[in-house]
mmCIF file of C-alpha atoms in Angstrom:
data_model
loop_
_atom_site.group_PDB
_atom_site.id
_atom_site.type_symbol
_atom_site.label_atom_id
_atom_site.label_comp_id
_atom_site.label_asym_id
_atom_site.label_seq_id
_atom_site.Cartn_x
_atom_site.Cartn_y
_atom_site.Cartn_z
ATOM 1 C CA MET W 1 26.927 26.334 -21.693
ATOM 2 C CA ALA W 2 27.511 24.743 -18.276
ATOM 3 C CA LYS W 3 24.782 26.979 -16.854
ATOM 4 C CA PHE W 4 22.326 25.598 -19.439
ATOM 5 C CA TRP W 5 22.778 22.056 -18.150
ATOM 6 C CA GLY W 6 22.324 23.140 -14.535
ATOM 7 C CA SER W 7 19.903 21.649 -12.065
ATOM 8 C CA ASP W 8 16.896 23.560 -13.454
ATOM 9 C CA VAL W 9 17.291 21.985 -16.880
ATOM 10 C CA ARG W 10 17.815 18.539 -15.329
ATOM 11 C CA LYS W 11 14.641 18.993 -13.279
ATOM 12 C CA PHE W 12 12.740 20.010 -16.404
ATOM 13 C CA ILE W 13 13.990 16.996 -18.359
ATOM 14 C CA LEU W 14 13.138 14.659 -15.474
ATOM 15 C CA SER W 15 9.660 16.175 -15.280
ATOM 16 C CA VAL W 16 9.107 15.643 -19.004
ATOM 17 C CA LEU W 17 10.347 12.052 -18.726
ATOM 18 C CA ALA W 18 8.056 11.439 -15.760
ATOM 19 C CA VAL W 19 5.070 12.692 -17.753
ATOM 20 C CA LEU W 20 6.023 10.504 -20.715
ATOM 21 C CA LEU W 21 6.398 7.479 -18.448
ATOM 22 C CA PHE W 22 3.078 8.277 -16.838
ATOM 23 C CA VAL W 23 1.333 8.386 -20.198
ATOM 24 C CA GLY W 24 2.795 4.941 -20.926
ATOM 25 C CA CYS W 25 1.299 3.444 -17.739
ATOM 26 C CA ALA W 26 -2.377 2.653 -17.512
ATOM 27 C CA SER W 27 -3.988 4.717 -14.772
ATOM 28 C CA GLU W 28 -5.314 1.605 -13.020
ATOM 29 C CA GLN W 29 -1.806 0.133 -12.902
ATOM 30 C CA VAL W 30 -0.438 3.280 -11.283
ATOM 31 C CA ASP W 31 -3.196 3.260 -8.655
ATOM 32 C CA GLU W 32 -2.676 -0.453 -8.004
ATOM 33 C CA ILE W 33 1.085 -0.121 -7.642
ATOM 34 C CA LEU W 34 0.898 2.897 -5.371
ATOM 35 C CA GLY W 35 -1.923 1.490 -3.296
ATOM 36 C CA LEU W 36 -3.192 4.968 -2.631
ATOM 37 C CA SER W 37 -5.371 7.392 -4.501
ATOM 38 C CA LYS W 38 -3.386 10.541 -5.025
ATOM 39 C CA PRO W 39 -3.488 13.065 -7.849
ATOM 40 C CA LYS W 40 -1.166 12.030 -10.654
ATOM 41 C CA ASP W 41 0.666 15.362 -10.370
ATOM 42 C CA ASP W 42 1.434 14.823 -6.672
ATOM 43 C CA PRO W 43 5.228 15.191 -6.184
ATOM 44 C CA GLU W 44 5.494 11.728 -4.587
ATOM 45 C CA VAL W 45 3.725 10.157 -7.559
ATOM 46 C CA VAL W 46 5.791 12.035 -10.143
ATOM 47 C CA GLN W 47 8.997 11.067 -8.335
ATOM 48 C CA MET W 48 8.104 7.394 -8.573
ATOM 49 C CA MET W 49 7.092 7.212 -12.226
ATOM 50 C CA ASP W 50 10.439 5.755 -13.287
ATOM 51 C CA ALA W 51 10.206 3.013 -10.658
ATOM 52 C CA ILE W 52 6.589 2.306 -11.602
ATOM 53 C CA TYR W 53 7.611 2.002 -15.235
ATOM 54 C CA LEU W 54 10.350 -0.482 -14.300
ATOM 55 C CA HIS W 55 7.892 -2.419 -12.136
ATOM 56 C CA ASN W 56 5.449 -2.654 -15.046
ATOM 57 C CA GLN W 57 8.280 -3.927 -17.238
ATOM 58 C CA LYS W 58 8.934 -6.630 -14.604
ATOM 59 C CA GLU W 59 12.389 -5.198 -13.885
ATOM 60 C CA TYR W 60 11.813 -5.738 -10.196
ATOM 61 C CA LYS W 61 15.411 -5.396 -8.958
ATOM 62 C CA LYS W 62 15.851 -2.003 -10.594
ATOM 63 C CA ALA W 63 12.395 -0.899 -9.477
ATOM 64 C CA PHE W 64 13.093 -2.015 -5.904
ATOM 65 C CA ARG W 65 16.341 -0.018 -5.758
ATOM 66 C CA ARG W 66 14.502 3.099 -6.890
ATOM 67 C CA PHE W 67 11.560 2.567 -4.531
ATOM 68 C CA GLU W 68 14.004 2.041 -1.668
ATOM 69 C CA ARG W 69 15.930 5.215 -2.496
ATOM 70 C CA TYR W 70 12.711 7.245 -2.622
ATOM 71 C CA ALA W 71 11.499 5.650 0.617
ATOM 72 C CA LYS W 72 14.704 6.663 2.383
ATOM 73 C CA GLU W 73 14.133 10.191 1.075
ATOM 74 C CA GLY W 74 10.754 10.210 2.841
ATOM 75 C CA ASN W 75 8.367 9.259 0.030
ATOM 76 C CA VAL W 76 5.459 7.516 1.792
ATOM 77 C CA LEU W 77 4.218 5.829 -1.378
ATOM 78 C CA ALA W 78 7.685 4.379 -1.919
ATOM 79 C CA MET W 79 7.776 3.157 1.697
ATOM 80 C CA TYR W 80 4.611 1.181 1.044
ATOM 81 C CA GLN W 81 5.999 -0.206 -2.207
ATOM 82 C CA VAL W 82 9.234 -1.306 -0.507
ATOM 83 C CA GLY W 83 7.093 -3.160 2.026
ATOM 84 C CA LEU W 84 5.250 -4.909 -0.801
ATOM 85 C CA CYS W 85 8.525 -5.844 -2.492
ATOM 86 C CA TYR W 86 9.818 -7.435 0.709
ATOM 87 C CA ARG W 87 6.477 -9.136 1.346
ATOM 88 C CA ASP W 88 6.242 -10.617 -2.146
ATOM 89 C CA GLY W 89 9.944 -11.093 -2.899
ATOM 90 C CA LEU W 90 9.916 -8.774 -5.920
ATOM 91 C CA GLY W 91 13.433 -7.581 -6.714
ATOM 92 C CA VAL W 92 14.621 -8.631 -3.277
ATOM 93 C CA SER W 93 14.472 -11.730 -1.070
ATOM 94 C CA LYS W 94 11.234 -12.185 0.838
ATOM 95 C CA ASP W 95 11.591 -10.748 4.322
ATOM 96 C CA MET W 96 8.437 -10.287 6.371
ATOM 97 C CA LEU W 97 10.200 -8.372 9.161
ATOM 98 C CA ARG W 98 11.485 -5.790 6.704
ATOM 99 C CA ALA W 99 8.090 -5.690 5.018
ATOM 100 C CA LEU W 100 6.505 -5.051 8.403
ATOM 101 C CA PHE W 101 9.035 -2.302 9.151
ATOM 102 C CA TRP W 102 8.193 -0.471 5.926
ATOM 103 C CA PHE W 103 4.440 -0.960 6.342
ATOM 104 C CA LYS W 104 4.627 0.464 9.866
ATOM 105 C CA THR W 105 6.777 3.354 8.656
ATOM 106 C CA ALA W 106 4.365 4.244 5.845
ATOM 107 C CA GLY W 107 1.476 3.741 8.270
ATOM 108 C CA ARG W 108 2.888 6.391 10.602
ATOM 109 C CA TYR W 109 2.401 8.812 7.724
ATOM 110 C CA GLY W 110 -1.210 7.752 7.193
ATOM 111 C CA HIS W 111 -0.946 5.136 4.448
ATOM 112 C CA LYS W 112 -4.059 3.030 5.054
ATOM 113 C CA ASP W 113 -3.027 0.054 2.904
ATOM 114 C CA ALA W 114 0.321 -0.135 4.690
ATOM 115 C CA LEU W 115 -1.529 -0.286 8.009
ATOM 116 C CA ARG W 116 -3.816 -3.009 6.690
ATOM 117 C CA ASN W 117 -0.801 -5.026 5.541
ATOM 118 C CA ALA W 118 0.845 -4.646 8.958
ATOM 119 C CA GLY W 119 -2.358 -5.934 10.521
ATOM 120 C CA TYR W 120 -2.430 -8.880 8.151
ATOM 121 C CA ILE W 121 1.145 -9.845 9.037
ATOM 122 C CA TYR W 122 0.257 -9.852 12.735
ATOM 123 C CA GLU W 123 -3.074 -11.620 12.221
ATOM 124 C CA TYR W 124 -1.489 -14.554 10.435
ATOM 125 C CA GLY W 125 1.893 -14.525 12.185
ATOM 126 C CA LEU W 126 3.879 -14.091 8.981
ATOM 127 C CA GLY W 127 7.483 -13.830 10.162
ATOM 128 C CA VAL W 128 6.334 -12.597 13.574
ATOM 129 C CA ASN W 129 4.438 -14.067 16.485
ATOM 130 C CA LYS W 130 0.735 -14.164 15.735
ATOM 131 C CA ASN W 131 -0.940 -11.289 17.569
ATOM 132 C CA VAL W 132 -4.627 -10.706 16.821
ATOM 133 C CA LYS W 133 -4.776 -7.770 19.237
ATOM 134 C CA LYS W 134 -2.037 -5.921 17.314
ATOM 135 C CA ALA W 135 -3.651 -6.914 14.021
ATOM 136 C CA MET W 136 -6.948 -5.404 15.114
ATOM 137 C CA ALA W 137 -5.218 -2.199 16.237
ATOM 138 C CA TYR W 138 -3.647 -1.770 12.793
ATOM 139 C CA TYR W 139 -6.931 -2.615 11.071
ATOM 140 C CA TYR W 140 -8.764 -0.038 13.203
ATOM 141 C CA GLU W 141 -6.235 2.609 12.279
ATOM 142 C CA ALA W 142 -6.612 1.744 8.588
ATOM 143 C CA VAL W 143 -10.426 1.830 8.850
ATOM 144 C CA ASN W 144 -10.208 5.275 10.432
ATOM 145 C CA LEU W 145 -8.302 6.363 7.335
ATOM 146 C CA GLY W 146 -10.979 4.909 5.043
ATOM 147 C CA SER W 147 -9.816 1.361 4.269
ATOM 148 C CA ASN W 148 -12.808 -0.760 3.315
ATOM 149 C CA GLU W 149 -10.538 -3.803 3.063
ATOM 150 C CA ALA W 150 -9.392 -3.345 6.676
ATOM 151 C CA ALA W 151 -13.058 -3.065 7.700
ATOM 152 C CA PHE W 152 -13.585 -6.478 6.087
ATOM 153 C CA GLU W 153 -10.648 -7.934 8.033
ATOM 154 C CA LEU W 154 -11.996 -6.481 11.287
ATOM 155 C CA GLY W 155 -15.493 -7.750 10.606
ATOM 156 C CA SER W 156 -14.131 -11.206 9.857
ATOM 157 C CA LEU W 157 -12.129 -11.247 13.092
ATOM 158 C CA TYR W 158 -15.154 -10.165 15.102
ATOM 159 C CA LEU W 159 -17.159 -12.906 13.444
ATOM 160 C CA LEU W 160 -14.573 -15.497 14.514
ATOM 161 C CA GLN W 161 -14.848 -14.156 18.058
ATOM 162 C CA ASN W 162 -18.663 -14.453 17.933
ATOM 163 C CA GLU W 163 -19.023 -10.706 18.408
ATOM 164 C CA PHE W 164 -21.811 -10.427 15.875
ATOM 165 C CA LYS W 165 -22.796 -6.797 16.437
ATOM 166 C CA ASP W 166 -19.261 -5.575 15.717
ATOM 167 C CA ALA W 167 -18.884 -8.094 12.889
ATOM 168 C CA ARG W 168 -22.037 -6.815 11.208
ATOM 169 C CA TYR W 169 -20.982 -3.180 11.659
ATOM 170 C CA PHE W 170 -17.580 -3.613 9.997
ATOM 171 C CA LEU W 171 -18.814 -5.980 7.295
ATOM 172 C CA ASN W 172 -21.593 -3.505 6.420
ATOM 173 C CA LEU W 173 -19.026 -0.725 6.299
ATOM 174 C CA SER W 174 -16.821 -2.808 4.024
ATOM 175 C CA CYS W 175 -19.695 -3.964 1.812
ATOM 176 C CA GLY W 176 -20.867 -0.364 1.446
ATOM 177 C CA GLY W 177 -17.339 0.499 0.344
ATOM 178 C CA GLY W 178 -17.439 -2.043 -2.458
ATOM 179 C CA VAL W 179 -15.724 -5.095 -0.961
ATOM 180 C CA LYS W 180 -17.644 -7.982 -2.536
ATOM 181 C CA GLU W 181 -16.368 -10.560 -0.039
ATOM 182 C CA ALA W 182 -17.940 -8.530 2.772
ATOM 183 C CA CYS W 183 -21.285 -8.456 0.963
ATOM 184 C CA ASP W 184 -21.082 -12.205 0.369
ATOM 185 C CA LYS W 185 -20.236 -12.884 4.001
ATOM 186 C CA LEU W 186 -23.149 -10.711 5.177
ATOM 187 C CA ALA W 187 -25.530 -12.555 2.855
ATOM 188 C CA THR W 188 -24.650 -15.914 4.393
ATOM 189 C CA MET W 189 -24.722 -14.764 8.016
ATOM 190 C CA LYS W 190 -27.671 -15.357 10.290
ATOM 191 C CA PHE W 191 -27.930 -12.715 12.986
#
């Protein structure tokens, strides 16, 4: 009987629970929480379904503890989520330096939204010294990974610097990727 309740059975039960939790979450909510488009059967996504469920139930402290545990185990999606929790004060006290740490960590593994968030923190000096040069570097990295939102941020910064050619390039890129604010900004610009 002890063999029956071994690790294989526990893994099976956890997998079934993860699927049931996934069915209970709207697909858009999962995508929004993860901040990354990955197949729903991706191991990192499946691992986080319990934390996502708790997050959706507004049990932020419990969700944060799970996200943090998964992040420390190397789950890139969880690293990003921990950064968001610190940034927004969900389940933990707001701490922009810790948010930045987790965004940078997830960014090293190619998480484009984490890179964009790191850039935003530097651009606006949220808990750190304002550094537009660093912000632009993070935005560039995120754009290279396909972030239309980071392209908008870059275009906006170039516009502030009166570098209209670069501003137009990145705003067009962002607008083409579906960022309405970029399209609106392009429509009002006179080149």
